[in-house]
mmCIF file of C-alpha atoms and ligand atoms in Angstrom:
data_model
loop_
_atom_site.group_PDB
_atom_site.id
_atom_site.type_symbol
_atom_site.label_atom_id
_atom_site.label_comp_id
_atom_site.label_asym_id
_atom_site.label_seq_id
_atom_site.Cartn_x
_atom_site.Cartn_y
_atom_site.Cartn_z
ATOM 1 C CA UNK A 1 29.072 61.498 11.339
ATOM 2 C CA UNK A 2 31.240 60.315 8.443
ATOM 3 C CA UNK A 3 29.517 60.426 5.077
ATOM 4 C CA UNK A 4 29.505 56.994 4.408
ATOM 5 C CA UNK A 5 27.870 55.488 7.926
ATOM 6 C CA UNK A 6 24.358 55.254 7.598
ATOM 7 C CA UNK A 7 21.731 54.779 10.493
ATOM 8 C CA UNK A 8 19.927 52.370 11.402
ATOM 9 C CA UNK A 9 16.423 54.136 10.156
ATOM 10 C CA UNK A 10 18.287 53.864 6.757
ATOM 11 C CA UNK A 11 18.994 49.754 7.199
ATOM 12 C CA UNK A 12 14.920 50.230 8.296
ATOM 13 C CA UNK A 13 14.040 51.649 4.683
ATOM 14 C CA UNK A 14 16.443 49.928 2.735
ATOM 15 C CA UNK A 15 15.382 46.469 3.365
ATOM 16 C CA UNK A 16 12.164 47.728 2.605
ATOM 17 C CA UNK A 17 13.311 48.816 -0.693
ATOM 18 C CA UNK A 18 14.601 45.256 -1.046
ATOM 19 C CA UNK A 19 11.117 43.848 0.528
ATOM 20 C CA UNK A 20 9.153 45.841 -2.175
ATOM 21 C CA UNK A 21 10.806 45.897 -5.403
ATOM 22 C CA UNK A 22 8.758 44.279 -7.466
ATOM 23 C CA UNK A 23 8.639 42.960 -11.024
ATOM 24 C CA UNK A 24 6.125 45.065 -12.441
ATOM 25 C CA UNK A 25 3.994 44.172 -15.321
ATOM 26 C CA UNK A 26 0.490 45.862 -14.610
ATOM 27 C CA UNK A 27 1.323 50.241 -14.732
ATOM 28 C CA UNK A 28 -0.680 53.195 -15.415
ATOM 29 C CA UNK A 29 0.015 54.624 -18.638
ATOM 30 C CA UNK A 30 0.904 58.737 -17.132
ATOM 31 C CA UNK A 31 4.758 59.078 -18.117
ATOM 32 C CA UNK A 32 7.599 59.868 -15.949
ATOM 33 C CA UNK A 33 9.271 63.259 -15.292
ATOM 34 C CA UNK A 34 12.096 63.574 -17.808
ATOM 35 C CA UNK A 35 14.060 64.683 -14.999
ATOM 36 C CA UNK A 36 12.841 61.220 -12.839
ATOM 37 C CA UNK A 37 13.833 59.092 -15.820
ATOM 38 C CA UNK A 38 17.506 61.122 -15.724
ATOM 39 C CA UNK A 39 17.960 60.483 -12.089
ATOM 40 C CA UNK A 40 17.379 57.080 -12.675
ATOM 41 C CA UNK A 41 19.760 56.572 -15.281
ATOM 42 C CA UNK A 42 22.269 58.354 -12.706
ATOM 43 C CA UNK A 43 21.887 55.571 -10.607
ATOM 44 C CA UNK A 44 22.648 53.085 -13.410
ATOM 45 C CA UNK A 45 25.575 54.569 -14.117
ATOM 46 C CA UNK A 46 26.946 54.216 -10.514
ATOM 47 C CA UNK A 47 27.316 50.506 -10.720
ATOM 48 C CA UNK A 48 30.672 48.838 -10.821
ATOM 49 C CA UNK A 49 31.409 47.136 -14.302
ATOM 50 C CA UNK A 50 34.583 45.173 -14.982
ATOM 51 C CA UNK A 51 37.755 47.145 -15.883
ATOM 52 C CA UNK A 52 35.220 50.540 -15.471
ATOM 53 C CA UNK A 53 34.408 49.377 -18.566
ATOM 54 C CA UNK A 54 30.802 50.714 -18.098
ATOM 55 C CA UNK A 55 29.212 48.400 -21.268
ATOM 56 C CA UNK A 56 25.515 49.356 -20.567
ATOM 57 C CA UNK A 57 23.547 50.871 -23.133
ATOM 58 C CA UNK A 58 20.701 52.505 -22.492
ATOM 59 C CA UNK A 59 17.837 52.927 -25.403
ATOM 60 C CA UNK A 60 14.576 54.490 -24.933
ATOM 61 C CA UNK A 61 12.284 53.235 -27.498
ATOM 62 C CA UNK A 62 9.512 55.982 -28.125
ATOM 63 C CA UNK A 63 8.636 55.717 -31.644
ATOM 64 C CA UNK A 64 5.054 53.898 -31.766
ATOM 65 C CA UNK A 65 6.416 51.182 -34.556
ATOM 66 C CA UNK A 66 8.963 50.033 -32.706
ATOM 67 C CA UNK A 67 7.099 49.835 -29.700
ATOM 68 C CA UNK A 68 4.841 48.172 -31.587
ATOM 69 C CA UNK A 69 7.302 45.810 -33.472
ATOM 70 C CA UNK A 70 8.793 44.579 -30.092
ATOM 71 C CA UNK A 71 5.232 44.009 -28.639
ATOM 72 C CA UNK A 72 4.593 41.631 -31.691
ATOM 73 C CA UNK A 73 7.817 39.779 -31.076
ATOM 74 C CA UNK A 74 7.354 38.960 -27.407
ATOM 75 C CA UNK A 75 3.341 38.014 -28.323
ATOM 76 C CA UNK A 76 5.191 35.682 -30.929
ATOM 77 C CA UNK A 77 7.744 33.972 -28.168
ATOM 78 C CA UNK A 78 4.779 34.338 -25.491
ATOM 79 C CA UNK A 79 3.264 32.037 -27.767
ATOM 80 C CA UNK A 80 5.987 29.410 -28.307
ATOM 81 C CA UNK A 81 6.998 29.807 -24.739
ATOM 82 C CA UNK A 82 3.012 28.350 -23.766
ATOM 83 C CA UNK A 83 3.229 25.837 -26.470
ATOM 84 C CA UNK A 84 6.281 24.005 -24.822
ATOM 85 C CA UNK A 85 3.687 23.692 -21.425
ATOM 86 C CA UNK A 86 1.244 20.471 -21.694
ATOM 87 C CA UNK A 87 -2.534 20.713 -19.791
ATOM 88 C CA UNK A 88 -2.932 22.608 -17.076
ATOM 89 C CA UNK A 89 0.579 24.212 -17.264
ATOM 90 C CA UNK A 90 -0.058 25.078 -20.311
ATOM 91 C CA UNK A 91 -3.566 27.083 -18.990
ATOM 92 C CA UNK A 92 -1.734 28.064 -16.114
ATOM 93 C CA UNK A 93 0.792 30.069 -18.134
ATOM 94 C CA UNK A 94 -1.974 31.630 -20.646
ATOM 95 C CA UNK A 95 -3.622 33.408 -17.644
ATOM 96 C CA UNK A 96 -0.110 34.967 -16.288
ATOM 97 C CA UNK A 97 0.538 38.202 -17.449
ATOM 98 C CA UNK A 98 4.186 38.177 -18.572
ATOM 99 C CA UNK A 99 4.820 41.854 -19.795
ATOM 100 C CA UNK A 100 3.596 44.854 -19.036
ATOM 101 C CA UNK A 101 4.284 46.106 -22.818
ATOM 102 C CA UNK A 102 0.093 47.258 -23.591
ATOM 103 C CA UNK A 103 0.365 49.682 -20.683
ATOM 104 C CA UNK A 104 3.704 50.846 -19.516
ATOM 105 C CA UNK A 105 4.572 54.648 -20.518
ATOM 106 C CA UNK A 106 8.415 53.989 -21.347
ATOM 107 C CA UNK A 107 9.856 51.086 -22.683
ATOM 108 C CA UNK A 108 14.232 51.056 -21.978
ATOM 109 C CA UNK A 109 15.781 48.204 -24.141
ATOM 110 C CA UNK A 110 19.385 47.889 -23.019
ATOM 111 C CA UNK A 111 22.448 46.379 -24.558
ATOM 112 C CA UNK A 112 25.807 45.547 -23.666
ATOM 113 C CA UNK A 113 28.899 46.902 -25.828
ATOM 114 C CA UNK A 114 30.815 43.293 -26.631
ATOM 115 C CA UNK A 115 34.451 44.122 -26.005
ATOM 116 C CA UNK A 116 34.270 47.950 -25.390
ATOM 117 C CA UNK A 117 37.500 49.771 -25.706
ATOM 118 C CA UNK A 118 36.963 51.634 -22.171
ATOM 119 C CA UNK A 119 38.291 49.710 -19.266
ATOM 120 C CA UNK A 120 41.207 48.434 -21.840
ATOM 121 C CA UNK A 121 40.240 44.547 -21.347
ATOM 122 C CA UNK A 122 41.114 44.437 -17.478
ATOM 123 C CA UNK A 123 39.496 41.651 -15.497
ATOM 124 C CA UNK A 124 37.592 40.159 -18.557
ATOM 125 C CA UNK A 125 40.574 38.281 -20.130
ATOM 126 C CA UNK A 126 39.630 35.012 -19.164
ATOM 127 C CA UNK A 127 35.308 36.402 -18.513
ATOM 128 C CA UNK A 128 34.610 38.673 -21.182
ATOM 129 C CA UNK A 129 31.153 37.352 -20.462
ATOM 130 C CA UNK A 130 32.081 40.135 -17.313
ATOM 131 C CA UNK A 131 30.823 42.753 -19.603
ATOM 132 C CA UNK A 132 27.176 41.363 -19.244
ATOM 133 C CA UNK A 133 27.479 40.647 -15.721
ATOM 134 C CA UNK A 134 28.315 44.591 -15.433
ATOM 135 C CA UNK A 135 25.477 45.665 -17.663
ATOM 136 C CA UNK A 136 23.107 43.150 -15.198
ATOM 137 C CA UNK A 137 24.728 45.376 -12.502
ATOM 138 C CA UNK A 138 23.778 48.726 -14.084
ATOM 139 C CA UNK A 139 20.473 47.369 -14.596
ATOM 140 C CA UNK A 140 19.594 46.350 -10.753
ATOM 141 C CA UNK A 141 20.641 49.523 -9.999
ATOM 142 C CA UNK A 142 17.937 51.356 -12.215
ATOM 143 C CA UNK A 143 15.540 48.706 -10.887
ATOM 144 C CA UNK A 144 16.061 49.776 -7.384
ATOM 145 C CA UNK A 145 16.418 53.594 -7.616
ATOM 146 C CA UNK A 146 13.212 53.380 -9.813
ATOM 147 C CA UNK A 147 11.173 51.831 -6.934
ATOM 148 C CA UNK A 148 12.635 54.367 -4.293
ATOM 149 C CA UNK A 149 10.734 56.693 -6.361
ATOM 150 C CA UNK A 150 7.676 54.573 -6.896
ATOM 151 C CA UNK A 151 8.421 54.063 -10.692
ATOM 152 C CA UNK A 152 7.549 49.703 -11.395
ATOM 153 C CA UNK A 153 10.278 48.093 -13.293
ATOM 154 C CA UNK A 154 9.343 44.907 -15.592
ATOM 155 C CA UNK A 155 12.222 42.845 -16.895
ATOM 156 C CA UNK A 156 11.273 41.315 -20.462
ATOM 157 C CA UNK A 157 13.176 38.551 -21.582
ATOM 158 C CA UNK A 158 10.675 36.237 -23.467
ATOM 159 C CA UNK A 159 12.106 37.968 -26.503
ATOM 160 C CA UNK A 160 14.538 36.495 -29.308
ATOM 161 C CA UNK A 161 17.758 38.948 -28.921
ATOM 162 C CA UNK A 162 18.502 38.966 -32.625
ATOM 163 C CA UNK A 163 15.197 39.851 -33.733
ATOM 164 C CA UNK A 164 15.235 42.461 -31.291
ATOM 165 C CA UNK A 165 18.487 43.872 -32.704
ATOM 166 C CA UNK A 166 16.988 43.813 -36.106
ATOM 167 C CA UNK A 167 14.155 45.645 -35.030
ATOM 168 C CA UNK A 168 16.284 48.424 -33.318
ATOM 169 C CA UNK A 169 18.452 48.381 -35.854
ATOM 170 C CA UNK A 170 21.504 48.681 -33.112
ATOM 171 C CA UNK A 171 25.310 48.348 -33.571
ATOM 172 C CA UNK A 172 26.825 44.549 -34.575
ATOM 173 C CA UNK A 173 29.337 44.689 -31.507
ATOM 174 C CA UNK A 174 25.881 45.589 -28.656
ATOM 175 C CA UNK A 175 24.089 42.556 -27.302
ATOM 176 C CA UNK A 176 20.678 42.621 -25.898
ATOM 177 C CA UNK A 177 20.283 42.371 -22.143
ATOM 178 C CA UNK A 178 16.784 43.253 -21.181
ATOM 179 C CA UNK A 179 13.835 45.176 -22.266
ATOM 180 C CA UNK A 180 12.200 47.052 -19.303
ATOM 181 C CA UNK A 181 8.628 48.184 -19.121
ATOM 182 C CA UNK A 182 9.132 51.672 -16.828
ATOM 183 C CA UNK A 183 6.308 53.296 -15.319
ATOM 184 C CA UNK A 184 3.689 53.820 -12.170
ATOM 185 C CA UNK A 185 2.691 50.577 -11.049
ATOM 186 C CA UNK A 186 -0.811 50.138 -10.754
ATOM 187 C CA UNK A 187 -0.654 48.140 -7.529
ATOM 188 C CA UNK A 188 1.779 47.228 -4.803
ATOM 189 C CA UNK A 189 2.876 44.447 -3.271
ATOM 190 C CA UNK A 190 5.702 42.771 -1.346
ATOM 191 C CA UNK A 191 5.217 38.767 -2.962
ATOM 192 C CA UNK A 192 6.511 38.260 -6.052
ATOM 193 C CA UNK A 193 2.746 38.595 -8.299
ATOM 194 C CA UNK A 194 4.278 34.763 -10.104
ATOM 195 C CA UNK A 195 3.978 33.486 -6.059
ATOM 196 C CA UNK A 196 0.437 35.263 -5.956
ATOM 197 C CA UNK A 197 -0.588 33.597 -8.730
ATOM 198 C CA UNK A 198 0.543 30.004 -7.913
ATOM 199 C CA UNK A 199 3.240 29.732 -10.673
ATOM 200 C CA UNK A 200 5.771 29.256 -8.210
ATOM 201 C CA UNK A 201 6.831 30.022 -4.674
ATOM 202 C CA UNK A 202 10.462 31.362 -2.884
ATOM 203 C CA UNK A 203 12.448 28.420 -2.412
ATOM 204 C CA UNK A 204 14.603 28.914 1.237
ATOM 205 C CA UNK A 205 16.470 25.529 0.401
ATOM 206 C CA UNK A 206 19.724 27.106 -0.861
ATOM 207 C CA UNK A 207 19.382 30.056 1.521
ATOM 208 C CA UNK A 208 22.426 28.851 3.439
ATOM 209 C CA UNK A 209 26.188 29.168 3.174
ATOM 210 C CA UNK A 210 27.865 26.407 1.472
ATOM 211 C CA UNK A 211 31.136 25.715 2.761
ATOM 212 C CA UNK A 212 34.433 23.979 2.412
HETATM 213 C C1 FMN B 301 16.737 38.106 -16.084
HETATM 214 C C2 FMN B 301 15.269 38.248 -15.769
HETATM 215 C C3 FMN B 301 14.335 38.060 -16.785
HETATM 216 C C4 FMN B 301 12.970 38.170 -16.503
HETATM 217 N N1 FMN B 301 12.061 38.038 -17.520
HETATM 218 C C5 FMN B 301 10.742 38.203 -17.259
HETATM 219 C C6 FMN B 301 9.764 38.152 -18.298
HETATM 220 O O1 FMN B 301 10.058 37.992 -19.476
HETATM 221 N N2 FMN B 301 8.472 38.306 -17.972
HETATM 222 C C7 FMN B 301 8.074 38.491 -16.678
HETATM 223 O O2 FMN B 301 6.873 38.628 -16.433
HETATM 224 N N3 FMN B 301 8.976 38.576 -15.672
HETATM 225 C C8 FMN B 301 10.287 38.443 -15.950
HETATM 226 N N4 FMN B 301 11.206 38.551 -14.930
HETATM 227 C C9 FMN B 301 10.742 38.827 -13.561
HETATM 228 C C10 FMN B 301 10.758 37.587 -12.697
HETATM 229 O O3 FMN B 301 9.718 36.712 -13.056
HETATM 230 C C11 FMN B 301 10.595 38.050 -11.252
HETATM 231 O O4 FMN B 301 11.740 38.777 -10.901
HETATM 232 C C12 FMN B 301 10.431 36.887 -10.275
HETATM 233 O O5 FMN B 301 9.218 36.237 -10.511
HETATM 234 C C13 FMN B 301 10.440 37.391 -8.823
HETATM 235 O O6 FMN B 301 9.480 38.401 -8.654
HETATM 236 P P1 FMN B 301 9.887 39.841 -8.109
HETATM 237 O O7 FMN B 301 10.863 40.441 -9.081
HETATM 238 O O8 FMN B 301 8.600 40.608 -8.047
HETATM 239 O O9 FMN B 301 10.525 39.624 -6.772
HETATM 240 C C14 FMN B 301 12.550 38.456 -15.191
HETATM 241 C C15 FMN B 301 13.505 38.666 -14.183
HETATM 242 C C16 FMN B 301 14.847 38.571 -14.472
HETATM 243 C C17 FMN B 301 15.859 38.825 -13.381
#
């Protein structure tokens, strides 16, 4: 068998990595393996990126004040975010929990290099917005590793990116992506927990192939 043909048990557990990735937001507070967290950021370094220009930056933010600093920020947006919901939206969105910042063990903030010099511009003459679309890549790819090893990701964007700089105190030319709450999820489940909770449902509308 050639190394790259897979079987069909593989197919089997792959769409059930698909089926159970979840957005995690709920984790238990152990930490990872150092080694775990390594592996993972293997995997994030195997996705394509325009012109190999591999933009992703990977921070780990371990230092309690900063932790703290960025918990403070997204409480702030949280905030604004409800305020723009009227009645029972409004209600609705209090009870969801939208980060899992109190309990997760690792929190990743990653960036994207603007213009890097690797990859020498090719493909993202006309896109440079390519290099974010990489970094997105890199970051999928983390997601899913992570939850072939039972590690939750939680995707945080209800953030304000320049404040978030500022509080990281990163490089002018890196722009903020994501911050990811990392850890053992508490629970498991194969429905997105905003479907659970009556926020909204999947949508099967546009699952189709438009064509001309
Ligand atoms: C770009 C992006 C930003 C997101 N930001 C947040 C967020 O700030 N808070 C949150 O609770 N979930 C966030 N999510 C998770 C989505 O709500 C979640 O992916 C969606 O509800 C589907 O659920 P699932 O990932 O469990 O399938 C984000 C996801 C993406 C891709």
């Amino acid at each position: 068998m050639h190394p790259t043909e897979f079987t069909a048990s593989f197919h089997q557990e792959l769409e059930k990595l698909f089926l159970w990735r979840r957005d995690v937001r709920h984790f238990r507070t152990e930490p990872l393996p150092e080694e775990l967290l390594d592996k993972l950021l293997n995997y994030a370094w195997m996705a394509p990126s325009v012109g190999l220009s591999e933009p992703w930056r990977f921070m780990r933010v371990d230092t309690p004040k900063y932790k703290h600093a960025i918990y403070e920020e997204f409480k702030r947006c949280n905030q604004e975010a409800r305020n723009r919901y009227t009645s029972e939206k409004a209600e609705h969105y209090a009870k969801l929990k939208l980060a899992g910042l109190d309990d997760a063990p690792h929190h990743i903030a990653v960036f994207s290099e603007h213009n890097p010099e690797q990859g020498h511009g090719v493909g993202r003459q006309t896109m440079p917005e390519t290099t974010l679309y990489s970094t997105v890549m890199a970051i999928f790819s983390f997601w899913l590793a992570a939850r072939s090893y039972g590690v939750g990701v939680g995707w945080v964007s209800i953030l304000d990116p320049q404040k978030v700089c500022a509080i990281l105190e990163t490089p002018k030319n890196w722009k903020f992506v994501a911050y990811l709450c990392v850890g053992y999820p508490k629970t498991l489940d194969d429905t997105p927990e905003l479907e659970r909770l009556g926020w909204e449902k999947r949508n099967l509308t546009h699952k189709k192939w438009f064509r001309i």
